[in-house]
Tab-separated table of C-alpha atoms in Angstrom:
chain	number	residue	atom	x	y	z
A	13	MET	CA	0.081	-0.013	0.116
A	14	LYS	CA	1.508	3.538	-0.985
A	15	SER	CA	0.945	7.108	0.238
A	16	VAL	CA	-0.541	9.242	-2.294
A	17	LEU	CA	0.361	12.014	-0.055
A	18	GLN	CA	3.707	10.729	0.205
A	19	ASP	CA	4.496	13.569	-2.775
A	20	LEU	CA	3.600	16.300	-1.032
A	21	PRO	CA	5.973	19.129	1.235
A	22	LYS	CA	5.919	18.114	4.814
A	23	ALA	CA	5.952	21.002	7.421
A	24	GLY	CA	9.033	22.492	8.675
A	25	GLU	CA	11.079	20.991	5.281
A	26	ASN	CA	10.846	24.551	3.576
A	27	SER	CA	10.536	27.862	6.218
A	28	ASN	CA	8.862	29.578	3.230
A	29	THR	CA	6.333	26.700	2.422
A	30	GLU	CA	3.325	26.458	3.686
A	31	PRO	CA	2.394	22.881	4.483
A	32	LEU	CA	-0.418	21.628	2.083
A	33	LEU	CA	-1.898	19.468	4.852
A	34	PRO	CA	-1.348	19.018	8.381
A	35	LYS	CA	1.672	17.211	9.008
A	36	SER	CA	-0.546	14.856	11.239
A	37	THR	CA	-2.442	14.144	7.889
A	38	ILE	CA	0.403	13.913	6.281
A	39	ASP	CA	1.680	11.066	8.150
A	40	VAL	CA	-1.281	8.812	7.246
A	41	PHE	CA	-1.123	6.159	4.858
A	42	TYR	CA	-3.962	6.157	2.870
A	43	ASP	CA	-5.034	3.605	0.069
A	44	LYS	CA	-5.294	4.662	-3.472
A	45	ASP	CA	-7.806	2.295	-4.453
A	46	CYS	CA	-10.524	2.588	-1.005
A	47	PRO	CA	-13.273	5.417	-1.937
A	48	GLY	CA	-13.056	6.115	1.722
A	49	CYS	CA	-9.712	7.314	1.954
A	50	ARG	CA	-10.322	9.155	-1.577
A	51	MET	CA	-12.786	10.770	0.374
A	52	ASP	CA	-11.324	10.936	3.233
A	53	LEU	CA	-8.277	12.889	1.698
A	54	ARG	CA	-10.741	15.053	-0.129
A	55	LYS	CA	-12.165	15.878	3.704
A	56	GLU	CA	-8.192	16.690	4.595
A	57	THR	CA	-7.724	19.437	1.625
A	58	CYS	CA	-11.261	21.066	0.430
A	59	LEU	CA	-12.149	23.057	3.951
A	60	GLY	CA	-15.766	23.917	2.905
A	61	ALA	CA	-18.863	22.139	2.491
A	62	PRO	CA	-19.641	19.474	-0.150
A	63	TYR	CA	-22.459	21.634	-1.334
A	64	LYS	CA	-22.622	19.623	-4.953
A	65	GLU	CA	-22.922	16.400	-2.826
A	66	LEU	CA	-25.651	17.495	-0.215
A	67	LEU	CA	-28.074	18.757	-3.402
A	68	TYR	CA	-28.070	15.131	-4.688
A	69	ILE	CA	-28.737	14.083	-1.166
A	70	TRP	CA	-32.000	16.430	-0.776
A	71	ILE	CA	-32.830	15.456	-4.224
A	72	ILE	CA	-32.752	11.402	-2.865
A	73	ALA	CA	-33.986	12.021	0.306
A	74	LEU	CA	-37.175	14.220	-1.184
A	75	CYS	CA	-37.578	10.810	-3.172
A	76	VAL	CA	-37.802	8.831	-0.301
A	77	GLY	CA	-40.464	10.974	1.371
A	78	LEU	CA	-42.884	11.891	-1.907
A	79	PRO	CA	-44.014	8.505	-2.329
A	80	ILE	CA	-45.314	8.089	1.506
A	81	SER	CA	-47.411	11.239	1.839
A	82	SER	CA	-48.441	12.229	-2.028
A	83	LEU	CA	-51.844	9.735	-1.650
A	84	TYR	CA	-52.935	11.774	1.567
A	85	PRO	CA	-55.146	14.356	0.002
A	86	TYR	CA	-56.429	11.776	-2.119
A	87	LEU	CA	-56.491	8.443	-0.125
A	88	TYR	CA	-60.053	9.757	1.142
A	89	PHE	CA	-61.424	9.796	-1.880
A	90	LEU	CA	-59.383	6.607	-3.303
A	91	VAL	CA	-60.639	4.185	-0.825
A	92	LYS	CA	-64.261	5.400	-1.319
A	93	ASP	CA	-63.747	4.657	-4.989
A	94	PHE	CA	-62.498	1.104	-4.572
A	95	ASN	CA	-66.030	0.474	-2.884
A	96	VAL	CA	-65.100	-1.497	-0.022
A	97	THR	CA	-67.020	0.049	3.017
A	98	LYS	CA	-70.809	0.753	3.376
A	99	ARG	CA	-70.342	3.615	5.465
A	100	ASP	CA	-68.833	6.933	4.807
A	101	GLU	CA	-67.347	6.757	8.766
A	102	ASP	CA	-65.273	3.721	7.557
A	103	ILE	CA	-63.127	4.604	5.096
A	104	GLY	CA	-60.463	6.010	7.742
A	105	TYR	CA	-59.744	2.362	8.565
A	106	TYR	CA	-59.623	1.125	5.216
A	107	ALA	CA	-56.800	4.498	4.403
A	108	GLY	CA	-55.072	3.657	7.226
A	109	CYS	CA	-54.525	-0.382	5.817
A	110	VAL	CA	-53.171	1.069	2.630
A	111	ALA	CA	-51.222	4.103	4.629
A	112	SER	CA	-49.719	1.497	6.850
A	113	ALA	CA	-48.800	-0.761	3.905
A	114	TYR	CA	-45.829	1.192	3.440
A	115	MET	CA	-44.245	1.503	6.183
A	116	LEU	CA	-44.658	-1.995	6.947
A	117	GLY	CA	-42.725	-2.888	3.950
A	118	ARG	CA	-40.020	-0.522	4.997
A	119	GLY	CA	-39.384	-1.849	8.089
A	120	LEU	CA	-38.930	-5.591	6.921
A	121	THR	CA	-36.155	-4.407	4.476
A	122	SER	CA	-34.206	-1.122	6.449
A	123	VAL	CA	-31.759	-3.129	8.910
A	124	LEU	CA	-31.384	-5.593	5.538
A	125	TRP	CA	-30.181	-2.366	3.047
A	126	GLY	CA	-28.496	-1.037	5.854
A	127	ALA	CA	-26.369	-3.957	6.005
A	128	VAL	CA	-25.874	-4.371	2.265
A	129	ALA	CA	-24.820	-0.421	2.831
A	130	ASP	CA	-21.949	-1.405	4.761
A	131	ARG	CA	-21.087	-4.288	3.212
A	132	TYR	CA	-20.962	-3.151	-0.808
A	133	GLY	CA	-21.242	0.608	-0.312
A	134	ARG	CA	-24.198	3.547	-0.037
A	135	LYS	CA	-24.210	4.423	-3.657
A	136	PRO	CA	-24.985	1.354	-4.953
A	137	VAL	CA	-27.721	0.415	-2.743
A	138	ILE	CA	-29.499	3.953	-3.251
A	139	ILE	CA	-28.927	3.918	-7.237
A	140	PHE	CA	-31.010	0.056	-6.992
A	141	CYS	CA	-33.852	1.230	-4.752
A	142	CYS	CA	-34.276	4.343	-6.390
A	143	THR	CA	-34.383	2.610	-9.867
A	144	THR	CA	-37.199	0.546	-7.675
A	145	MET	CA	-38.516	2.830	-6.683
A	146	VAL	CA	-39.586	4.501	-9.938
A	147	ILE	CA	-41.263	1.420	-11.515
A	148	LEU	CA	-43.988	0.872	-8.339
A	149	THR	CA	-44.915	4.346	-8.121
A	150	THR	CA	-45.922	3.990	-11.329
A	151	LEU	CA	-48.119	0.810	-10.653
A	152	PHE	CA	-49.610	2.396	-7.439
A	153	GLY	CA	-51.037	5.133	-9.974
A	154	LEU	CA	-52.959	2.096	-11.501
A	155	SER	CA	-54.514	0.722	-9.335
A	156	THR	CA	-57.828	-0.408	-9.804
A	157	ASN	CA	-59.033	-2.102	-6.098
A	158	PHE	CA	-57.818	-1.941	-2.338
A	159	TRP	CA	-55.669	-5.071	-2.302
A	160	MET	CA	-53.846	-4.257	-5.266
A	161	ALA	CA	-52.954	-0.857	-3.842
A	162	VAL	CA	-52.523	-2.589	-0.221
A	163	SER	CA	-49.417	-4.916	-2.180
A	164	ILE	CA	-47.471	-2.276	-4.286
A	165	ARG	CA	-47.362	-0.244	-1.369
A	166	LEU	CA	-46.188	-2.458	0.315
A	167	LEU	CA	-43.549	-3.525	-1.848
A	168	LEU	CA	-42.669	-0.177	-2.249
A	169	GLY	CA	-41.984	0.592	1.295
A	170	ALA	CA	-39.936	-2.172	0.808
A	171	SER	CA	-38.053	-0.498	-1.901
A	172	SER	CA	-37.654	2.700	-0.375
A	173	ALA	CA	-36.061	1.825	2.824
A	174	ILE	CA	-32.606	3.316	2.052
A	175	PHE	CA	-32.810	6.227	4.104
A	176	GLY	CA	-30.111	5.115	6.932
A	177	PRO	CA	-28.178	4.738	3.932
A	178	ILE	CA	-28.863	8.326	3.256
A	179	GLN	CA	-27.822	9.904	6.568
A	180	ALA	CA	-24.999	7.769	7.091
A	181	TYR	CA	-23.681	9.236	3.472
A	182	ALA	CA	-24.483	12.409	4.647
A	183	THR	CA	-22.587	12.578	7.596
A	184	GLU	CA	-19.517	10.691	5.426
A	185	VAL	CA	-19.175	12.736	3.182
A	186	CYS	CA	-18.515	15.998	5.040
A	187	ARG	CA	-16.127	16.875	7.537
A	188	GLU	CA	-17.243	16.855	10.916
A	189	GLU	CA	-17.773	21.322	11.333
A	190	HIS	CA	-20.787	20.305	8.412
A	191	GLN	CA	-22.492	17.362	9.585
A	192	THR	CA	-24.967	19.299	11.388
A	193	LEU	CA	-25.705	21.246	7.687
A	194	ALA	CA	-25.449	17.760	5.604
A	195	LEU	CA	-28.299	16.419	7.927
A	196	SER	CA	-30.468	19.724	8.144
A	197	PHE	CA	-30.485	18.645	4.499
A	198	THR	CA	-32.029	15.375	4.585
A	199	SER	CA	-34.062	15.904	7.232
A	200	SER	CA	-35.430	19.112	5.492
A	201	ALA	CA	-35.549	16.602	2.516
A	202	TRP	CA	-37.874	14.509	4.204
A	203	ALA	CA	-39.902	16.898	6.144
A	204	ILE	CA	-40.617	18.711	2.171
A	205	GLY	CA	-41.163	15.592	1.232
A	206	MET	CA	-43.544	14.911	3.190
A	207	ILE	CA	-45.598	18.238	2.772
A	208	ILE	CA	-44.620	18.524	-1.105
A	209	GLY	CA	-46.435	15.183	-1.751
A	210	PRO	CA	-49.428	15.987	0.005
A	211	ALA	CA	-49.294	19.405	-2.195
A	212	MET	CA	-48.687	17.565	-5.154
A	213	GLY	CA	-51.215	15.215	-4.563
A	214	GLY	CA	-53.582	17.726	-3.353
A	215	PHE	CA	-53.135	19.940	-7.353
A	216	LEU	CA	-52.360	16.409	-9.667
A	217	ALA	CA	-55.676	14.092	-8.371
A	218	GLU	CA	-58.393	13.895	-10.787
A	219	PRO	CA	-56.915	16.118	-12.976
A	220	ALA	CA	-59.591	15.596	-15.821
A	221	VAL	CA	-62.027	17.251	-13.122
A	222	LYS	CA	-60.116	19.865	-12.360
A	223	TYR	CA	-58.512	20.816	-15.392
A	224	PRO	CA	-60.738	19.963	-18.440
A	225	ASN	CA	-59.217	21.999	-20.579
A	226	ILE	CA	-56.201	19.859	-20.476
A	227	PHE	CA	-57.359	16.593	-19.961
A	228	SER	CA	-60.112	15.101	-21.717
A	229	LYS	CA	-62.724	12.855	-20.048
A	230	ASP	CA	-61.504	10.654	-22.437
A	231	SER	CA	-58.223	10.291	-21.667
A	232	LEU	CA	-56.202	8.266	-19.926
A	233	PHE	CA	-56.007	10.415	-16.055
A	234	ALA	CA	-59.902	10.824	-16.486
A	235	ARG	CA	-59.508	6.890	-15.728
A	236	LEU	CA	-57.064	6.500	-13.228
A	237	PRO	CA	-58.049	9.801	-11.631
A	238	TYR	CA	-55.145	9.225	-9.394
A	239	PHE	CA	-52.126	8.385	-11.966
A	240	LEU	CA	-51.487	11.715	-12.184
A	241	PRO	CA	-49.421	12.744	-9.198
A	242	CYS	CA	-47.620	8.698	-9.221
A	243	LEU	CA	-46.734	9.804	-12.749
A	244	CYS	CA	-44.725	13.159	-11.926
A	245	ILE	CA	-43.021	11.557	-8.412
A	246	SER	CA	-41.953	8.969	-10.969
A	247	ILE	CA	-40.340	11.168	-13.049
A	248	TRP	CA	-38.784	12.942	-10.387
A	249	THR	CA	-37.411	10.142	-8.685
A	250	ALA	CA	-35.721	8.474	-12.313
A	251	ALA	CA	-33.999	12.112	-12.255
A	252	ALA	CA	-32.249	11.411	-9.187
A	253	THR	CA	-31.540	7.861	-10.461
A	254	ILE	CA	-29.392	9.622	-12.922
A	255	ALA	CA	-27.833	11.928	-10.631
A	256	CYS	CA	-27.177	9.247	-8.203
A	257	LEU	CA	-24.334	8.026	-10.407
A	258	TRP	CA	-21.838	11.490	-10.061
A	259	LEU	CA	-22.289	10.284	-6.317
A	260	PRO	CA	-18.482	9.781	-5.238
A	261	GLU	CA	-18.850	6.531	-2.532
A	262	THR	CA	-17.429	6.836	0.869
A	263	LEU	CA	-17.260	3.123	2.420
A	264	HIS	CA	-13.895	2.061	3.407
A	265	LYS	CA	-12.690	-0.801	1.450
A	266	HIS	CA	-9.047	-2.140	1.767
A	267	LYS	CA	-7.563	-5.076	0.423
A	268	GLU	CA	-6.766	-7.751	2.872
A	269	THR	CA	-2.942	-7.315	3.844
A	270	ASN	CA	-0.428	-8.033	6.305
A	271	GLU	CA	-0.203	-4.145	6.935
A	272	GLU	CA	-3.390	-3.491	7.845
A	273	SER	CA	-4.171	-6.517	10.167
A	274	HIS	CA	-1.326	-4.798	12.337
A	275	GLY	CA	-3.582	-1.671	12.102
A	276	THR	CA	-1.734	0.401	8.891
A	277	GLY	CA	-4.230	1.522	6.649
A	278	VAL	CA	-6.348	2.992	8.228
A	279	THR	CA	-6.967	7.168	8.960
A	280	GLU	CA	-6.962	8.632	12.246
A	281	LYS	CA	-10.163	9.868	11.344
A	282	ARG	CA	-11.417	6.383	11.110
A	283	GLN	CA	-9.684	5.842	14.807
A	284	GLU	CA	-11.107	8.492	16.039
A	285	SER	CA	-14.726	7.364	14.583
A	286	ASP	CA	-15.033	3.944	16.264
A	287	GLU	CA	-13.262	5.513	19.918
A	288	ILE	CA	-16.617	7.701	19.442
A	289	GLY	CA	-18.729	4.908	18.863
A	290	SER	CA	-18.889	1.313	18.368
A	291	THR	CA	-16.608	-0.801	18.113
A	292	LYS	CA	-16.758	-3.627	14.751
A	293	SER	CA	-17.366	-6.415	16.519
A	294	GLU	CA	-19.633	-4.435	19.385
A	295	ASN	CA	-23.362	-5.791	19.001
A	296	LEU	CA	-25.286	-2.583	18.123
A	297	PHE	CA	-28.599	-3.770	20.228
A	298	LYS	CA	-25.896	-3.781	23.542
A	299	ASN	CA	-25.142	0.077	22.626
A	300	TRP	CA	-27.642	2.205	24.633
A	301	PRO	CA	-26.984	5.340	23.702
A	302	LEU	CA	-27.199	4.498	19.833
A	303	MET	CA	-30.941	2.008	21.193
A	304	SER	CA	-32.551	4.585	24.002
A	305	CYS	CA	-31.698	7.717	21.182
A	306	ILE	CA	-33.807	5.430	18.166
A	307	ILE	CA	-36.758	4.669	20.762
A	308	VAL	CA	-37.492	8.028	21.204
A	309	TYR	CA	-36.977	9.353	17.541
A	310	CYS	CA	-39.347	6.401	16.965
A	311	VAL	CA	-41.980	7.687	19.708
A	312	PHE	CA	-41.825	11.265	17.720
A	313	SER	CA	-42.326	9.522	14.610
A	314	LEU	CA	-45.118	7.752	15.252
A	315	HIS	CA	-46.550	11.054	16.145
A	316	ASN	CA	-45.926	12.724	12.979
A	317	MET	CA	-46.773	9.769	11.127
A	318	ALA	CA	-50.457	9.987	12.386
A	319	TYR	CA	-50.650	13.829	12.049
A	320	SER	CA	-49.621	14.022	8.659
A	321	GLU	CA	-53.005	11.336	8.080
A	322	ILE	CA	-54.999	12.967	10.147
A	323	PHE	CA	-53.892	16.168	9.314
A	324	SER	CA	-55.154	15.506	5.406
A	325	LEU	CA	-57.820	13.958	6.659
A	326	TRP	CA	-59.201	16.442	9.007
A	327	ALA	CA	-58.665	19.356	6.275
A	328	VAL	CA	-60.666	17.425	3.951
A	329	SER	CA	-63.647	16.543	6.342
A	330	PRO	CA	-67.088	17.940	6.782
A	331	LYS	CA	-67.447	20.903	8.861
A	332	LYS	CA	-69.669	18.652	11.071
A	333	PHE	CA	-67.450	16.182	11.524
A	334	GLY	CA	-65.055	19.330	13.062
A	335	GLY	CA	-62.813	19.299	9.824
A	336	LEU	CA	-62.355	22.487	7.125
A	337	ASN	CA	-64.013	21.727	4.639
A	338	TYR	CA	-61.248	22.344	1.986
A	339	SER	CA	-60.508	20.484	-1.211
A	340	THR	CA	-57.800	18.889	-2.205
A	341	ASP	CA	-56.389	21.985	-3.481
A	342	ASN	CA	-57.154	24.455	-0.421
A	343	VAL	CA	-54.622	21.242	1.459
A	344	GLY	CA	-52.238	21.721	-1.225
A	345	GLU	CA	-51.603	25.283	-1.284
A	346	VAL	CA	-51.439	25.080	2.979
A	347	LEU	CA	-48.586	22.406	2.045
A	348	SER	CA	-47.224	24.538	0.049
A	349	VAL	CA	-46.424	27.519	2.087
A	350	THR	CA	-45.606	24.859	4.807
A	351	GLY	CA	-43.029	22.959	2.460
A	352	ALA	CA	-41.110	26.831	1.488
A	353	GLY	CA	-40.784	28.192	4.487
A	354	LEU	CA	-39.670	24.742	6.869
A	355	PHE	CA	-36.732	24.900	3.753
A	356	LEU	CA	-35.735	27.871	3.869
A	357	PHE	CA	-35.706	27.463	7.968
A	358	GLN	CA	-33.649	24.276	7.947
A	359	LEU	CA	-30.964	25.223	5.553
A	360	ALA	CA	-30.743	29.367	7.150
A	361	ILE	CA	-31.725	28.847	10.432
A	362	PHE	CA	-31.644	25.487	12.148
A	363	PRO	CA	-27.421	25.043	11.881
A	364	LYS	CA	-27.431	28.174	14.119
A	365	VAL	CA	-29.929	27.498	16.073
A	366	GLU	CA	-28.259	23.974	17.100
A	367	ARG	CA	-24.991	24.874	17.380
A	368	ILE	CA	-25.812	27.413	20.351
A	369	LEU	CA	-28.405	24.916	21.897
A	370	GLY	CA	-26.723	21.524	21.088
A	371	PRO	CA	-29.194	18.748	19.277
A	372	LEU	CA	-30.567	17.653	22.496
A	373	LYS	CA	-31.824	20.972	24.078
A	374	VAL	CA	-33.166	21.797	20.262
A	375	ALA	CA	-35.254	18.666	20.628
A	376	ARG	CA	-36.862	19.077	24.179
A	377	VAL	CA	-37.586	23.158	23.382
A	378	CYS	CA	-39.374	22.039	19.582
A	379	ALA	CA	-41.627	19.355	21.736
A	380	VAL	CA	-42.874	21.083	24.184
A	381	LEU	CA	-43.593	24.255	21.970
A	382	SER	CA	-45.594	21.298	19.232
A	383	ILE	CA	-47.393	20.757	22.640
A	384	VAL	CA	-48.971	24.445	22.259
A	385	VAL	CA	-49.390	24.570	18.408
A	386	LEU	CA	-51.232	21.202	18.534
A	387	ALA	CA	-53.766	22.618	21.051
A	388	SER	CA	-54.589	25.507	18.841
A	389	TYR	CA	-55.664	23.406	16.325
A	390	PRO	CA	-59.410	22.257	17.289
A	391	SER	CA	-59.748	25.939	17.837
A	392	ILE	CA	-59.140	26.974	14.749
A	393	SER	CA	-61.335	24.799	12.807
A	394	LYS	CA	-64.167	26.432	14.099
A	395	LEU	CA	-62.293	29.742	11.906
A	396	SER	CA	-63.687	30.975	8.623
A	397	GLY	CA	-62.720	32.679	5.508
A	398	THR	CA	-59.359	35.052	5.581
A	399	SER	CA	-59.030	33.690	9.669
A	400	LEU	CA	-58.841	30.215	8.371
A	401	LEU	CA	-56.477	30.820	6.710
A	402	LEU	CA	-53.961	33.149	8.047
A	403	CYS	CA	-53.853	30.652	11.216
A	404	ILE	CA	-53.898	27.504	9.522
A	405	ASN	CA	-50.876	28.150	7.480
A	406	ILE	CA	-49.017	29.590	9.630
A	407	ALA	CA	-49.996	26.659	12.719
A	408	SER	CA	-48.899	24.253	10.266
A	409	LEU	CA	-45.029	25.400	9.026
A	410	LEU	CA	-44.309	25.867	12.646
A	411	LYS	CA	-45.406	22.219	13.067
A	412	SER	CA	-43.697	20.849	10.270
A	413	ILE	CA	-40.485	22.777	11.532
A	414	LEU	CA	-40.837	21.907	15.471
A	415	SER	CA	-41.514	18.185	14.353
A	416	THR	CA	-38.344	18.427	11.426
A	417	SER	CA	-35.714	20.080	13.795
A	418	ILE	CA	-36.503	17.387	16.184
A	419	PHE	CA	-35.890	14.319	14.159
A	420	THR	CA	-32.698	16.462	12.633
A	421	GLY	CA	-31.528	16.154	16.540
A	422	PHE	CA	-31.982	13.084	16.745
A	423	VAL	CA	-30.271	11.914	13.963
A	424	ILE	CA	-27.221	14.271	14.944
A	425	LEU	CA	-27.553	11.960	18.414
A	426	GLN	CA	-27.900	8.411	17.027
A	427	ASN	CA	-25.044	9.113	14.059
A	428	SER	CA	-22.705	10.177	17.142
A	429	THR	CA	-22.536	7.010	19.197
A	430	ILE	CA	-21.356	4.577	15.884
A	431	SER	CA	-18.234	4.365	13.987
A	432	GLN	CA	-18.388	4.440	10.410
A	433	SER	CA	-17.835	0.438	9.922
A	434	GLN	CA	-21.512	0.156	11.345
A	435	ARG	CA	-23.566	3.127	10.420
A	436	GLY	CA	-25.149	2.001	7.576
A	437	ALA	CA	-26.422	-0.875	9.737
A	438	ALA	CA	-27.745	1.127	12.973
A	439	ASN	CA	-29.406	4.021	10.587
A	440	GLY	CA	-31.019	0.792	8.807
A	441	ILE	CA	-32.103	-0.475	12.826
A	442	ALA	CA	-33.344	3.232	13.117
A	443	SER	CA	-35.613	3.294	10.035
A	444	THR	CA	-36.999	0.006	10.923
A	445	ALA	CA	-37.414	0.366	14.158
A	446	MET	CA	-39.234	3.998	13.571
A	447	SER	CA	-41.281	2.131	10.312
A	448	LEU	CA	-42.570	-0.375	12.324
A	449	PHE	CA	-43.941	2.324	14.657
A	450	LYS	CA	-45.138	4.474	11.844
A	451	VAL	CA	-47.199	1.519	10.717
A	452	PHE	CA	-49.217	2.322	13.390
A	453	GLY	CA	-49.102	5.786	12.251
A	454	PRO	CA	-51.617	5.884	10.153
A	455	ALA	CA	-53.807	3.461	10.985
A	456	GLY	CA	-53.934	4.309	14.367
A	457	GLY	CA	-54.838	7.736	13.094
A	458	GLY	CA	-57.632	6.289	11.029
A	459	VAL	CA	-58.604	4.605	13.594
A	460	LEU	CA	-58.569	7.559	15.641
A	461	PHE	CA	-60.090	9.950	13.349
A	462	SER	CA	-63.020	7.568	12.310
A	463	LEU	CA	-63.507	7.224	15.963
A	464	ALA	CA	-63.812	11.129	16.469
A	465	GLU	CA	-66.076	11.276	13.886
A	466	LYS	CA	-68.882	9.189	15.574
A	467	ARG	CA	-68.767	10.948	19.005
A	468	MET	CA	-69.187	14.332	17.547
A	469	ASN	CA	-71.845	14.786	20.804
A	470	ALA	CA	-69.554	13.419	23.489
A	471	SER	CA	-69.243	15.232	26.884
A	472	PHE	CA	-65.470	14.697	27.547
A	473	LEU	CA	-63.380	15.747	23.701
A	474	PRO	CA	-66.213	15.372	21.660
A	475	GLY	CA	-64.822	15.256	17.574
A	476	THR	CA	-61.188	16.589	16.808
A	477	ASP	CA	-60.516	17.680	19.968
A	478	LEU	CA	-59.641	13.943	21.145
A	479	ILE	CA	-57.752	13.768	18.051
A	480	PHE	CA	-55.205	16.714	19.160
A	481	PHE	CA	-55.490	15.436	22.470
A	482	ILE	CA	-54.037	12.305	22.097
A	483	LEU	CA	-51.199	12.981	19.190
A	484	ASN	CA	-50.465	15.741	22.310
A	485	VAL	CA	-50.639	12.462	24.694
A	486	ASN	CA	-47.614	11.117	22.157
A	487	LEU	CA	-45.995	14.277	22.218
A	488	VAL	CA	-45.611	14.543	25.982
A	489	ILE	CA	-44.849	10.723	26.432
A	490	GLY	CA	-41.643	11.552	23.989
A	491	LEU	CA	-40.310	15.064	25.869
A	492	VAL	CA	-40.583	12.666	29.050
A	493	MET	CA	-38.761	10.054	27.282
A	494	THR	CA	-36.057	12.708	26.735
A	495	PHE	CA	-34.710	12.979	30.395
A	496	LYS	CA	-32.371	10.484	32.367
A	497	PRO	CA	-31.736	7.561	32.899
A	498	PHE	CA	-33.919	7.045	29.512
A	499	LEU	CA	-31.852	8.755	27.393
A	500	VAL	CA	-28.237	7.880	27.588
A	501	LEU	CA	-25.818	9.780	25.233
A	502	PRO	CA	-21.849	8.940	24.780
A	503	GLN	CA	-19.584	11.079	26.756
A	504	ARG	CA	-18.246	13.328	23.721
A	505	VAL	CA	-21.278	14.595	23.531
A	506	ARG	CA	-22.365	14.952	26.885
A	507	SER	CA	-19.312	17.330	27.133
A	508	GLU	CA	-19.851	19.162	24.140
C-alpha cells in the first residue's frame, strides 16, 4: 500500500512553504484504491461544505418522502372509489391500511439495506432502490382495487428503506463541522417531501375534473384519476437516479493485507470515530446510547406520521365532523406554503440554533412548543375565511418546523454513538424501528379519525378534540423520554 501524500511537502521542510495539509494528516497512509480513503483525503484538503453532493442527497431524500405522503389528500376519495366500505364513517379504517402498508414494507427491509450498504457501499444501494421506486410508484397510480393498492404500497415501502444509508452517506461526505448542515439537508428533504407530496397529490389528483381544458374526459387520466401525481413522482425519482451516478462512494474498502491486519492503512479519522461509538465487533443492540436515541426517535416518528395523515383527513372532512371542509387544492396550497418556509428554516436557521443549544436542547424545546401549537387546532377549525387561511398556514408551518427540528436533533445524536463501519446498519435499525412505529401511525390515525367522527356529541373531548389530545399525549411521552435515566448519551456528546 502506498501513500498518495508522499510527494507533498511536510511542515518544516521549507520555512517559506506552508504545508498543504497538517503533518498528522500527511503521515497517515491512504489506500488509493479505497473510495473511503479518497473521501477522507478530500475532506482534509477541502475545508468547505460539499454543496454539490449535499444537493444530490437532498434530491434523493426528497424522493423517499414523496411517495409516503402524496396520497394523503386523495386517499379518502381513492378508498371511496374502491367501494370497499358501506358507510363513509368506515373509510378511515381502510385508508389507514393503505398508508400503513408502506411503512410495514420499509420496516421489514431497512436493516437489510443498511447491512448491504455497509458491505457493498452506499451508492449501489441508493441507485438500485431509486430505480425500483420509479417502477412501483407508477404501478400504484394504476391501482384499480383495494388489495392491489395495499400490495404495491407494501413493495414500494420495501424498496424505499434507504433513508438509513442516505443519512450515513450525509455524515461521511462532510467534515465533522459540516455534519449538522448535511443532516439538515436530509431531514429537510424528508420533511419537505412529506409536505410537497400532499401538495402534489392535492393539485394533481383528478386532473380531468380540475383541468378539463388540458385533460379530456376520455383520457387515461380520467379513467385513472390518481395516476398523474404518481407519474410525476416517478419522473422526479428517475431524474434522481441519474443524479446518483455522480455520487462519490464513501465506504472504506481495503484489500486484506498483513499491513492492515496490524492497523496500518486506516486513517486517524476512522480510529477516532471508532473510539466515539461502537467497535466493529460490538453488538449494536447492546449500545444503549444508540438504542435509547432510536427509541425516543421512534416515539416522535409515531406522532408525526399519525399527524401527517390526520391533518389531510381533517382538512378535507366536512365542518359537521369538526374539519375544515377544504378541497384537495386547498390542502395543497397550505402544504406548499409550509414546505417553502420549512426549507428556508432548515438550511438557514436550524444549523445556527443547533450550534448554540445543541441537538438535545433543540429537540426538547421544539417538543414543548409543538404541544402548544397542536392544542390550538380545534379552535382553528371554528374559524372561516381569511382568519382560517392565515391561522392554518401559520400553525402548519410551525408544526412542521418543530417536528423536523426534533428529528434532525436525534439523527445527529444517533450518528454520534457509532463508527463508520456500523453506520449503515445502525441507521438501518433506526429506520426499521421507526417504520414499524409508523405502521401504527397511519392505521392508528385512521382509526382515531373514524372514532372521532362518531362521537361528535360526546361530553368529554368531542370529535376532533379527542384526536389532538391523543397526539399531544404522544408528544408528552416523547418529551419525558428525552431525560435521564432513559436517554443516555456518549461522553463526547455530554461534554460538548
